[in-house]
CSV table of C-alpha atoms and ligand atoms in Angstrom, one decimal:
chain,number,residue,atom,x,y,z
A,1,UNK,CA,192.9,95.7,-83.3
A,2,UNK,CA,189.7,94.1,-83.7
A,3,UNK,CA,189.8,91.8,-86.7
A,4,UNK,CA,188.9,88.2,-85.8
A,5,UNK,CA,187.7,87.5,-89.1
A,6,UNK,CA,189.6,88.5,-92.0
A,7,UNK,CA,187.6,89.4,-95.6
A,8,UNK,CA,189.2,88.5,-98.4
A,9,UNK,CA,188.8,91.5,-101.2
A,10,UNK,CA,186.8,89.0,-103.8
A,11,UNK,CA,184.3,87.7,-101.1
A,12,UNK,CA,183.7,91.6,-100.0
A,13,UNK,CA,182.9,92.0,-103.5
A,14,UNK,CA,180.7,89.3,-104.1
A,15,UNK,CA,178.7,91.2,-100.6
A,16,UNK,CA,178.5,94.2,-101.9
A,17,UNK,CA,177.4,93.1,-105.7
A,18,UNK,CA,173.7,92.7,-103.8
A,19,UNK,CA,173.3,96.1,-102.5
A,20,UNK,CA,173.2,99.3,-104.5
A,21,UNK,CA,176.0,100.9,-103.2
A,22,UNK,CA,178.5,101.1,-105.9
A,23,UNK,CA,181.5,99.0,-106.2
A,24,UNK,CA,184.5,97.9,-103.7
A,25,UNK,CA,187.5,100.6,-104.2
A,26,UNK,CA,189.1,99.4,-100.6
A,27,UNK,CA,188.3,98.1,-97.6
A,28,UNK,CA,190.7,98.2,-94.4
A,29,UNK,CA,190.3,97.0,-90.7
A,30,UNK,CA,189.6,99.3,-87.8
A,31,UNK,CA,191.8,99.6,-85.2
A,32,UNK,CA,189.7,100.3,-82.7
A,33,UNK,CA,187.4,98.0,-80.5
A,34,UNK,CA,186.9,94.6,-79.0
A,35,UNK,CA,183.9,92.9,-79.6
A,36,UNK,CA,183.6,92.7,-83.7
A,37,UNK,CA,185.4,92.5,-86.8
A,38,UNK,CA,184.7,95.9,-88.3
A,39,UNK,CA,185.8,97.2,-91.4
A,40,UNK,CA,185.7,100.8,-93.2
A,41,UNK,CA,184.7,100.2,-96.6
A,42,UNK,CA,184.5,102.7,-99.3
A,43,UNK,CA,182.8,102.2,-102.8
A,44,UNK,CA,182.4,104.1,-105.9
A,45,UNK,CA,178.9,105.5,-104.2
A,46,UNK,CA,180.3,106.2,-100.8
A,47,UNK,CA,181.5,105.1,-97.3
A,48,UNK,CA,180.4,102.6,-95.1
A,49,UNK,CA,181.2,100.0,-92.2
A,50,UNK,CA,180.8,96.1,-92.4
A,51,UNK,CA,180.9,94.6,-89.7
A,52,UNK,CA,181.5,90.6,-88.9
A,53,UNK,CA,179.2,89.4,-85.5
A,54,UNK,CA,181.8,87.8,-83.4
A,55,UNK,CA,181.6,85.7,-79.8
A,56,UNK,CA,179.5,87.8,-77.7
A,57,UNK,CA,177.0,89.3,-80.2
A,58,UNK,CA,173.6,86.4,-80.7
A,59,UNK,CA,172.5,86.4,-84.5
A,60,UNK,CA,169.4,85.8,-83.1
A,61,UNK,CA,169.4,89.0,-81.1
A,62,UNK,CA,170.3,91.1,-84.5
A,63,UNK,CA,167.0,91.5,-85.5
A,64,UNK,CA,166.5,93.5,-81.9
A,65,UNK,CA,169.0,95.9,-82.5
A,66,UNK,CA,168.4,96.6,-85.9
A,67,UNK,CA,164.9,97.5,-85.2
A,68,UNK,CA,166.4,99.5,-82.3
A,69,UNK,CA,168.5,102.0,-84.7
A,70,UNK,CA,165.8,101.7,-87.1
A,71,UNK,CA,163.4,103.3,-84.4
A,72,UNK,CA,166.0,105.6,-83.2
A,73,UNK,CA,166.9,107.1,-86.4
A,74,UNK,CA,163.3,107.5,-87.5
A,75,UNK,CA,163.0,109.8,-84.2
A,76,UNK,CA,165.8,112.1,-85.3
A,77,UNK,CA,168.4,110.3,-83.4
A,78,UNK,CA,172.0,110.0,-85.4
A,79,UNK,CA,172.7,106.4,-84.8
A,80,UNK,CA,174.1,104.1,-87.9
A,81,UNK,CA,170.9,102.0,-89.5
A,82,UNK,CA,171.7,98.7,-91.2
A,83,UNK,CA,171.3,98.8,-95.0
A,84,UNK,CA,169.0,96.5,-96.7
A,85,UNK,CA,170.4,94.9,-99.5
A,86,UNK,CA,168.7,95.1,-103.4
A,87,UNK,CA,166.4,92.3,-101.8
A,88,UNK,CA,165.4,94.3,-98.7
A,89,UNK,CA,167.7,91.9,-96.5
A,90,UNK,CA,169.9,93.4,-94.1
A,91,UNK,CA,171.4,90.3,-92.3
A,92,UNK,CA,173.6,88.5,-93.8
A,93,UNK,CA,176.1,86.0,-93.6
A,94,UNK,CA,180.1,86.1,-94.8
A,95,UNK,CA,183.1,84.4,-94.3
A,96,UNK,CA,181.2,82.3,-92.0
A,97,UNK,CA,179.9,85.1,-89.4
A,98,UNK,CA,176.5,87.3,-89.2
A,99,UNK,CA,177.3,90.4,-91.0
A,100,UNK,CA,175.5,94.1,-91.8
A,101,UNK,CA,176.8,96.7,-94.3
A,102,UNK,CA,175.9,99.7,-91.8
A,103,UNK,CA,175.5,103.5,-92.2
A,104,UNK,CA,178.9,105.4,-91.7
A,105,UNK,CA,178.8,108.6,-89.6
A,106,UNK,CA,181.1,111.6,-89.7
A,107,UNK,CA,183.1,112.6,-85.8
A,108,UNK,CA,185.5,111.0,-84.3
A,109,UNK,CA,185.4,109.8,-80.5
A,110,UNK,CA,186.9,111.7,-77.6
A,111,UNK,CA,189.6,110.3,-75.2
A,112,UNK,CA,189.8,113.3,-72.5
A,113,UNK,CA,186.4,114.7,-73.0
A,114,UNK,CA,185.4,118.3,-71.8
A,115,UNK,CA,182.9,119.3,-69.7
A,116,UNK,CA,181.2,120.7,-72.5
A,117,UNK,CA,181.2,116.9,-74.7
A,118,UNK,CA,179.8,115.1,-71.3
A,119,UNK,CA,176.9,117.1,-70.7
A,120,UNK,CA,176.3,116.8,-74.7
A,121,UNK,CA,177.0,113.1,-74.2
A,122,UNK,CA,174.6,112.8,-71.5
A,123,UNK,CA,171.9,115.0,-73.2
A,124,UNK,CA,172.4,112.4,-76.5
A,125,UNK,CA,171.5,109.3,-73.9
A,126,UNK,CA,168.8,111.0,-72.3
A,127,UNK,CA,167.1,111.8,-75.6
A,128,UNK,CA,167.5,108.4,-77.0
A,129,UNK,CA,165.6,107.2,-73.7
A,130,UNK,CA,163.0,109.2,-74.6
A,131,UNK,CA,163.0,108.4,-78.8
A,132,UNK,CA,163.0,104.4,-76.5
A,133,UNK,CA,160.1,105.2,-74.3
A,134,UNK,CA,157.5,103.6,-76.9
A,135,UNK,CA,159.6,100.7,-78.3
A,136,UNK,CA,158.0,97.7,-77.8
A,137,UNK,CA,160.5,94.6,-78.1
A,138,UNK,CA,162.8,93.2,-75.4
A,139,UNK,CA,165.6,92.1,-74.9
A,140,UNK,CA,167.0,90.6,-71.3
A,141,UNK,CA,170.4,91.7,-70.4
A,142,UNK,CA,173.0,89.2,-71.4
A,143,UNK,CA,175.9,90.6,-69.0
A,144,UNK,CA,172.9,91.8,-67.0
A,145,UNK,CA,173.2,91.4,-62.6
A,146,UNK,CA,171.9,87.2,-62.4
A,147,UNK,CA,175.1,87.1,-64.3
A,148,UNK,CA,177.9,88.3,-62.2
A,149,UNK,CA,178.5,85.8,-60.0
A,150,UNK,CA,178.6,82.8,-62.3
A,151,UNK,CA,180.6,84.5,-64.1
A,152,UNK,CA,182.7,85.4,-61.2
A,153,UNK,CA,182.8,81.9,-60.3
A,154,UNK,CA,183.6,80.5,-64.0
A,155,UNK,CA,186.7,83.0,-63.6
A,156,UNK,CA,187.4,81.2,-60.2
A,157,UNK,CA,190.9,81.7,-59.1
A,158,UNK,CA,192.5,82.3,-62.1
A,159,UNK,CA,191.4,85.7,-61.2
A,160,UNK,CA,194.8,85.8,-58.9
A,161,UNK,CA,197.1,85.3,-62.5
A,162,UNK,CA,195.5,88.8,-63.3
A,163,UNK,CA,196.3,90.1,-60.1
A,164,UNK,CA,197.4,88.7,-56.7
A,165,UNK,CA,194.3,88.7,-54.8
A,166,UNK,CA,191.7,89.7,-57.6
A,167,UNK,CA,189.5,87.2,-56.9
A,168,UNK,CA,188.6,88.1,-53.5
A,169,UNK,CA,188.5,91.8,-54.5
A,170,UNK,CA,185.9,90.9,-57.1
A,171,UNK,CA,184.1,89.0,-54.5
A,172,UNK,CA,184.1,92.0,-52.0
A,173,UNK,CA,182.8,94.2,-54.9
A,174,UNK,CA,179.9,91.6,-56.1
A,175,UNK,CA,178.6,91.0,-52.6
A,176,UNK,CA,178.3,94.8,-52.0
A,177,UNK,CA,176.9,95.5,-55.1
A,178,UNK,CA,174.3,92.9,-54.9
A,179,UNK,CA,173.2,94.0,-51.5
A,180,UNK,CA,172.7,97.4,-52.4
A,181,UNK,CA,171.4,97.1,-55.7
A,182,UNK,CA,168.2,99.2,-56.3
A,183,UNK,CA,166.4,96.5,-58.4
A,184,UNK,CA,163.2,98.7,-58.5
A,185,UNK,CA,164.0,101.2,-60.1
A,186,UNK,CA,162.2,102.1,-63.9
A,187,UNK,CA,163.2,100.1,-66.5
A,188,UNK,CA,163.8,100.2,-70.5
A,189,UNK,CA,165.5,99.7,-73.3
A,190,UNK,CA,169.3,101.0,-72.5
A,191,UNK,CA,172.4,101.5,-74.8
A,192,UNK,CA,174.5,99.5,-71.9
A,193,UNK,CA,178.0,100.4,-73.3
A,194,UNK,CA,177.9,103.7,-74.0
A,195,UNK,CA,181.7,104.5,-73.6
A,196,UNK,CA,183.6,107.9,-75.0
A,197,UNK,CA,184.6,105.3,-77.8
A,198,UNK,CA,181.2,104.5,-78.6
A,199,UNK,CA,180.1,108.3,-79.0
A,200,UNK,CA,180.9,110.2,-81.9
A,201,UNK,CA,181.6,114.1,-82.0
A,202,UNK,CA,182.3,117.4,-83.9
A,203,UNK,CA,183.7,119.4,-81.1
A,204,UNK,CA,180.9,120.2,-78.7
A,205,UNK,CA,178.1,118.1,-80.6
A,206,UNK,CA,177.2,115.0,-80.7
A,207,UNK,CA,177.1,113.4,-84.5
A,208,UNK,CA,176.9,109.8,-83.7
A,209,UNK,CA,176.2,106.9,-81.2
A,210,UNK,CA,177.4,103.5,-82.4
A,211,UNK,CA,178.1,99.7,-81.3
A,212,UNK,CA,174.3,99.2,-80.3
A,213,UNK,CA,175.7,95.2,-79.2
A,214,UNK,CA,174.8,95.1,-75.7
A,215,UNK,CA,171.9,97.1,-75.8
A,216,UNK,CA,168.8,95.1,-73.6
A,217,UNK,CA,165.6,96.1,-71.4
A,218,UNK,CA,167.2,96.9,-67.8
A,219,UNK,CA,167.0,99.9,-65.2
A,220,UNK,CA,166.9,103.0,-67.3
A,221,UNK,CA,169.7,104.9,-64.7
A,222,UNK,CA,171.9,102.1,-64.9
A,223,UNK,CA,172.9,103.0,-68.3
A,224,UNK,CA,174.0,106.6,-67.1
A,225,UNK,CA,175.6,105.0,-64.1
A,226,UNK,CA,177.8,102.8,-67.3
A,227,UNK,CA,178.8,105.7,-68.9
A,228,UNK,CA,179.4,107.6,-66.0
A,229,UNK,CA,182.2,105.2,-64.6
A,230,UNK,CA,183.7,105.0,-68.5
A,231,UNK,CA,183.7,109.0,-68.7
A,232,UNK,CA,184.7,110.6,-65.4
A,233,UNK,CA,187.7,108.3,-65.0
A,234,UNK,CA,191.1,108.1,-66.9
A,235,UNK,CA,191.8,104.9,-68.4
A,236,UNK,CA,193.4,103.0,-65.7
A,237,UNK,CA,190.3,104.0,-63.7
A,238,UNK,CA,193.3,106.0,-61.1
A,239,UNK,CA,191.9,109.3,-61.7
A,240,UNK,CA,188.7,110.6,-61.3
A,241,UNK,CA,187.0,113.4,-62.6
A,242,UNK,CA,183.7,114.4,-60.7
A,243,UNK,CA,183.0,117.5,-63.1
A,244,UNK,CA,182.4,115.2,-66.2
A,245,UNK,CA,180.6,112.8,-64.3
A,246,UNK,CA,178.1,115.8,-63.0
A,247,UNK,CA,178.3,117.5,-66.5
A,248,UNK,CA,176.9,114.1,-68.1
A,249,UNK,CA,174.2,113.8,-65.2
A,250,UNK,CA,173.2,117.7,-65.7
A,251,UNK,CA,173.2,117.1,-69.6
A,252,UNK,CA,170.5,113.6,-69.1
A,253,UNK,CA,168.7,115.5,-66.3
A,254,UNK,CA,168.0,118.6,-68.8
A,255,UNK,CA,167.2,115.9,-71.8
A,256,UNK,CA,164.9,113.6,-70.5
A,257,UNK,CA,164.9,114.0,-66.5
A,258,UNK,CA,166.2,111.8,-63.5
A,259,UNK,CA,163.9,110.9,-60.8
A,260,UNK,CA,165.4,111.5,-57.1
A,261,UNK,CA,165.3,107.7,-56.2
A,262,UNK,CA,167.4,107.6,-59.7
A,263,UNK,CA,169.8,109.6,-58.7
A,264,UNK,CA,169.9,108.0,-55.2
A,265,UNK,CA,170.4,104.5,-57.0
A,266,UNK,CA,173.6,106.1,-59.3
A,267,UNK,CA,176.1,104.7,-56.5
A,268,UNK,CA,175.1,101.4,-56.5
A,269,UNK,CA,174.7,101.2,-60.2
A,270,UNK,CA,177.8,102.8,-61.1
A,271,UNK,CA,179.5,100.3,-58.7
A,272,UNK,CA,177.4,97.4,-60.6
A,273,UNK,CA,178.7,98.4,-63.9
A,274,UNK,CA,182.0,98.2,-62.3
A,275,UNK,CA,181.6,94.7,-61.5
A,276,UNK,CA,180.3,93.8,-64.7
A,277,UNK,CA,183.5,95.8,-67.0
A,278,UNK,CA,185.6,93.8,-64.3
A,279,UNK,CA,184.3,90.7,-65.2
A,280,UNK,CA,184.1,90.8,-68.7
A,281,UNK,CA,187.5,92.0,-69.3
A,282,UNK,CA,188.8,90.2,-66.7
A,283,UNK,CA,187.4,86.9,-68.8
A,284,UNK,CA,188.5,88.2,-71.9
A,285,UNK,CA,192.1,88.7,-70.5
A,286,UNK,CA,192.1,84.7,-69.6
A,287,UNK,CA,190.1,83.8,-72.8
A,288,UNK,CA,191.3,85.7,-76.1
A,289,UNK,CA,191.8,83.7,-78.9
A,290,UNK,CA,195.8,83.5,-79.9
A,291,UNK,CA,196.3,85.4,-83.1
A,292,UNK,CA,193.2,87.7,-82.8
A,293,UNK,CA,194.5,91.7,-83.4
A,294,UNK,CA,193.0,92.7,-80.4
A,295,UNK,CA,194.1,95.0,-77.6
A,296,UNK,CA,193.3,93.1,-74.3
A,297,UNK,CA,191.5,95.9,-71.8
A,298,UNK,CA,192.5,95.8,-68.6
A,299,UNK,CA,190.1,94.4,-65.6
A,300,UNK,CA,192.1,96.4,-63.3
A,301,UNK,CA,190.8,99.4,-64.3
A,302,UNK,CA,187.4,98.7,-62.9
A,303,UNK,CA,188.6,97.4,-59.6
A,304,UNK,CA,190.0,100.6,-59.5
A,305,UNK,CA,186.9,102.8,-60.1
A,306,UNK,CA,184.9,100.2,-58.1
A,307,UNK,CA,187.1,101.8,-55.3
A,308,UNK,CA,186.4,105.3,-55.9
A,309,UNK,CA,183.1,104.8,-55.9
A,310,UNK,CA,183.1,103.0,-52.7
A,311,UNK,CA,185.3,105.7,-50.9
A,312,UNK,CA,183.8,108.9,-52.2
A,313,UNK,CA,180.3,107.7,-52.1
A,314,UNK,CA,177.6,109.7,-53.2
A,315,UNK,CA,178.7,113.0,-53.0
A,316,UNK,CA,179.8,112.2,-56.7
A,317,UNK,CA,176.3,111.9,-57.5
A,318,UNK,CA,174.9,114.9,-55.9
B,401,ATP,N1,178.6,103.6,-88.1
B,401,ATP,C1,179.9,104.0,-87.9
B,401,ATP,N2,180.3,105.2,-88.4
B,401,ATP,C2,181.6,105.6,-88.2
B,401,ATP,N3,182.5,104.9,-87.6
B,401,ATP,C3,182.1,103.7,-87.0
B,401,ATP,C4,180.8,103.2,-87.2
B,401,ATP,N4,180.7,102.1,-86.5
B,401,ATP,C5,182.0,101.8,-86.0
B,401,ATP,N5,182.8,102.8,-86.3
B,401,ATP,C6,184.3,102.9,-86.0
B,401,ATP,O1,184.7,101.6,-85.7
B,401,ATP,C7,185.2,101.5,-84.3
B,401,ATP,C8,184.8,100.2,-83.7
B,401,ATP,O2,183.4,100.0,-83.7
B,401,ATP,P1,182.6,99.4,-82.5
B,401,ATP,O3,182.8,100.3,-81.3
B,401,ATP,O4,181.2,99.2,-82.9
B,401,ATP,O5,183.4,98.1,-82.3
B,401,ATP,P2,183.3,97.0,-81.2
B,401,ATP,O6,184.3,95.9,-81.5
B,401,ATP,O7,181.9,96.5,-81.1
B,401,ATP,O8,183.7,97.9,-80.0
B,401,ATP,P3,183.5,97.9,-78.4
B,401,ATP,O9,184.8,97.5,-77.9
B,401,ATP,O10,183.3,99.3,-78.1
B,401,ATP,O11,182.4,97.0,-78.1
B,401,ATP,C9,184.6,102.7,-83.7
B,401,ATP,O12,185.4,103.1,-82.6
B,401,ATP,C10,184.5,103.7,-84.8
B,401,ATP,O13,185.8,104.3,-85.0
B,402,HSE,N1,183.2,98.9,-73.4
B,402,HSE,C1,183.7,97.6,-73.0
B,402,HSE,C2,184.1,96.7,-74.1
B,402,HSE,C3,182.8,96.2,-74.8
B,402,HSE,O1,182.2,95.4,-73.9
B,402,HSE,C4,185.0,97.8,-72.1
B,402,HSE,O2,185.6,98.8,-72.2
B,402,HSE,O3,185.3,96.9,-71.4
């Protein structure tokens, strides 16, 4: 459960007294997630999220993806906008961390999604590159490719406690990847975690995309190539399931279009974002904080898909 930072009932009180959105009734943690604290808050005018900024998320990069939803939702696109408070503020700070009352949006999000749900998925990422194409502020990728080895090399062998012989298995992976990396491809502002848990729906249609944390200016493809590896796997990254992977390509291609040399890159991109998942959760496995509710995800997972991808090539792509 992702609560690092517990709210006590008066201070949420206290938060909400400056906004115009009624009084606290209750307010409990959510279950799901890694990064933040988030909590589902309901008042005597509605529902809503808070949600405490935790290790990985900059205050100082807020600002970007505030005016990210801000542009998205202007364009029609059903992403969750910060509310400004009575004073027009919309950053704010309690119980020590950055923190935003934010929009709550009905669906739930899918564990074994459809064909059907992937190629609405993909058709929901290819129209928010294209609500993107005219926004005008950047961000650099903070798990972005310079990354990966120092990462990888901060890791070092405690890589083996995950796993006998994960750290040269990561080391394979992040020399391949970054010979093969198709670093000129088109670039933009990208979602760069959009993960079934991260899309909202209602059946077959897509009524939300949330958790806008990681999003940054980077190769557009590369954020199909994230959610293909999170989408047309199972969870321990055993399984693959080509159809969802080409549903979600079929469903950007139709929304917003994917150049040939796009498509060509997806193998190399895909097996980037596996490097990257690895790493992260890899770290976080050696690094999370004793007594935070969190559920640990597991690095292995990735080495796993990395594998797929690097035996069944680009025929997954095609
Ligand atoms: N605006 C919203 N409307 C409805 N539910 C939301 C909203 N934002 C978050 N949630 C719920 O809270 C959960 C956790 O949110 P979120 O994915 O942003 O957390 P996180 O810790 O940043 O997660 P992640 O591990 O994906 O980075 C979501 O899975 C969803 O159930
Ligand atoms: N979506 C990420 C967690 C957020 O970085 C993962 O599954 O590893």
């Amino acid at each position: 459960m992702a609560v690092y930072t517990q709210v006590s009932a008066e201070a949420l009180a206290r938060f909400l007294a400056g906004f115009d959105h009624g009084e606290l009734v209750s307010a409990k943690g959510i279950a799901e997630g890694v990064e933040n604290s988030n909590y589902l808050v309901d008042t005597t005018a509605g529902r809503f999220i808070l949600t405490l900024y935790e290790k990985r998320v900059n205050a100082g990069d807020l600002p970007f993806f505030l005016a990210m939803l801000d542009h998205l939702a202007a364009r029609g696109n059903a992403v969750p906008r910060a509310l400004p408070d009575r004073n027009g503020v919309a950053i704010h700070e309690l119980e020590g961390r950055p923190a935003c009352l934010i929009e709550f949006l009905p669906g739930v999000s899918v564990s074994h999604p459809t064909e059907a749900q992937a190629f609405a998925a993909g058709a929901a990422m290819g129209r928010m590159h294209e609500a993107l194409a005219d926004f005008a502020l950047v961000r650099e990728n903070s798990m972005g490719i310079d990354t990966w080895r120092p990462l990888f090399e901060r890791c070092g062998r405690d890589l083996d406690g995950i796993a006998p012989g994960l750290y040269d298995g990561v080391g394979f992976a992040l020399d391949d990847v970054l010979a093969g990396w198709p670093g000129h491809l088109p670039t933009g502002t990208i979602h760069a975690d959009l993960f079934p848990d991260n899309v909202l729906m209602r059946g077959d249609t897509v009524t939300g995309l949330i958790d806008f944390y990681f999003a940054c200016t980077d190769i557009r493809a590369y954020d199909l190539a994230i959610m293909h590896g999170a989408w047309s796997f199972d969870s321990t990254g055993a399984q693959i399931y080509p159809a969802i992977g080409q549903a979600l390509i079929a469903g950007y291609q139709q929304a917003f279009g994917l150049l040939a040399e796009e498509r060509a890159g997806l193998l190399y991109l895909s097996k980037g974002a596996c490097v990257r998942f690895l790493l992260s959760r890899a770290w976080d496995w050696l690094n999370t904080p004793a007594g935070a509710m969190v559920t640990r995800k597991d690095p292995l997972a990735y080495l796993r898909r990395f594998k797929a991808y690097d035996i069944q090539g680009t025929a997954l792509f095609g």
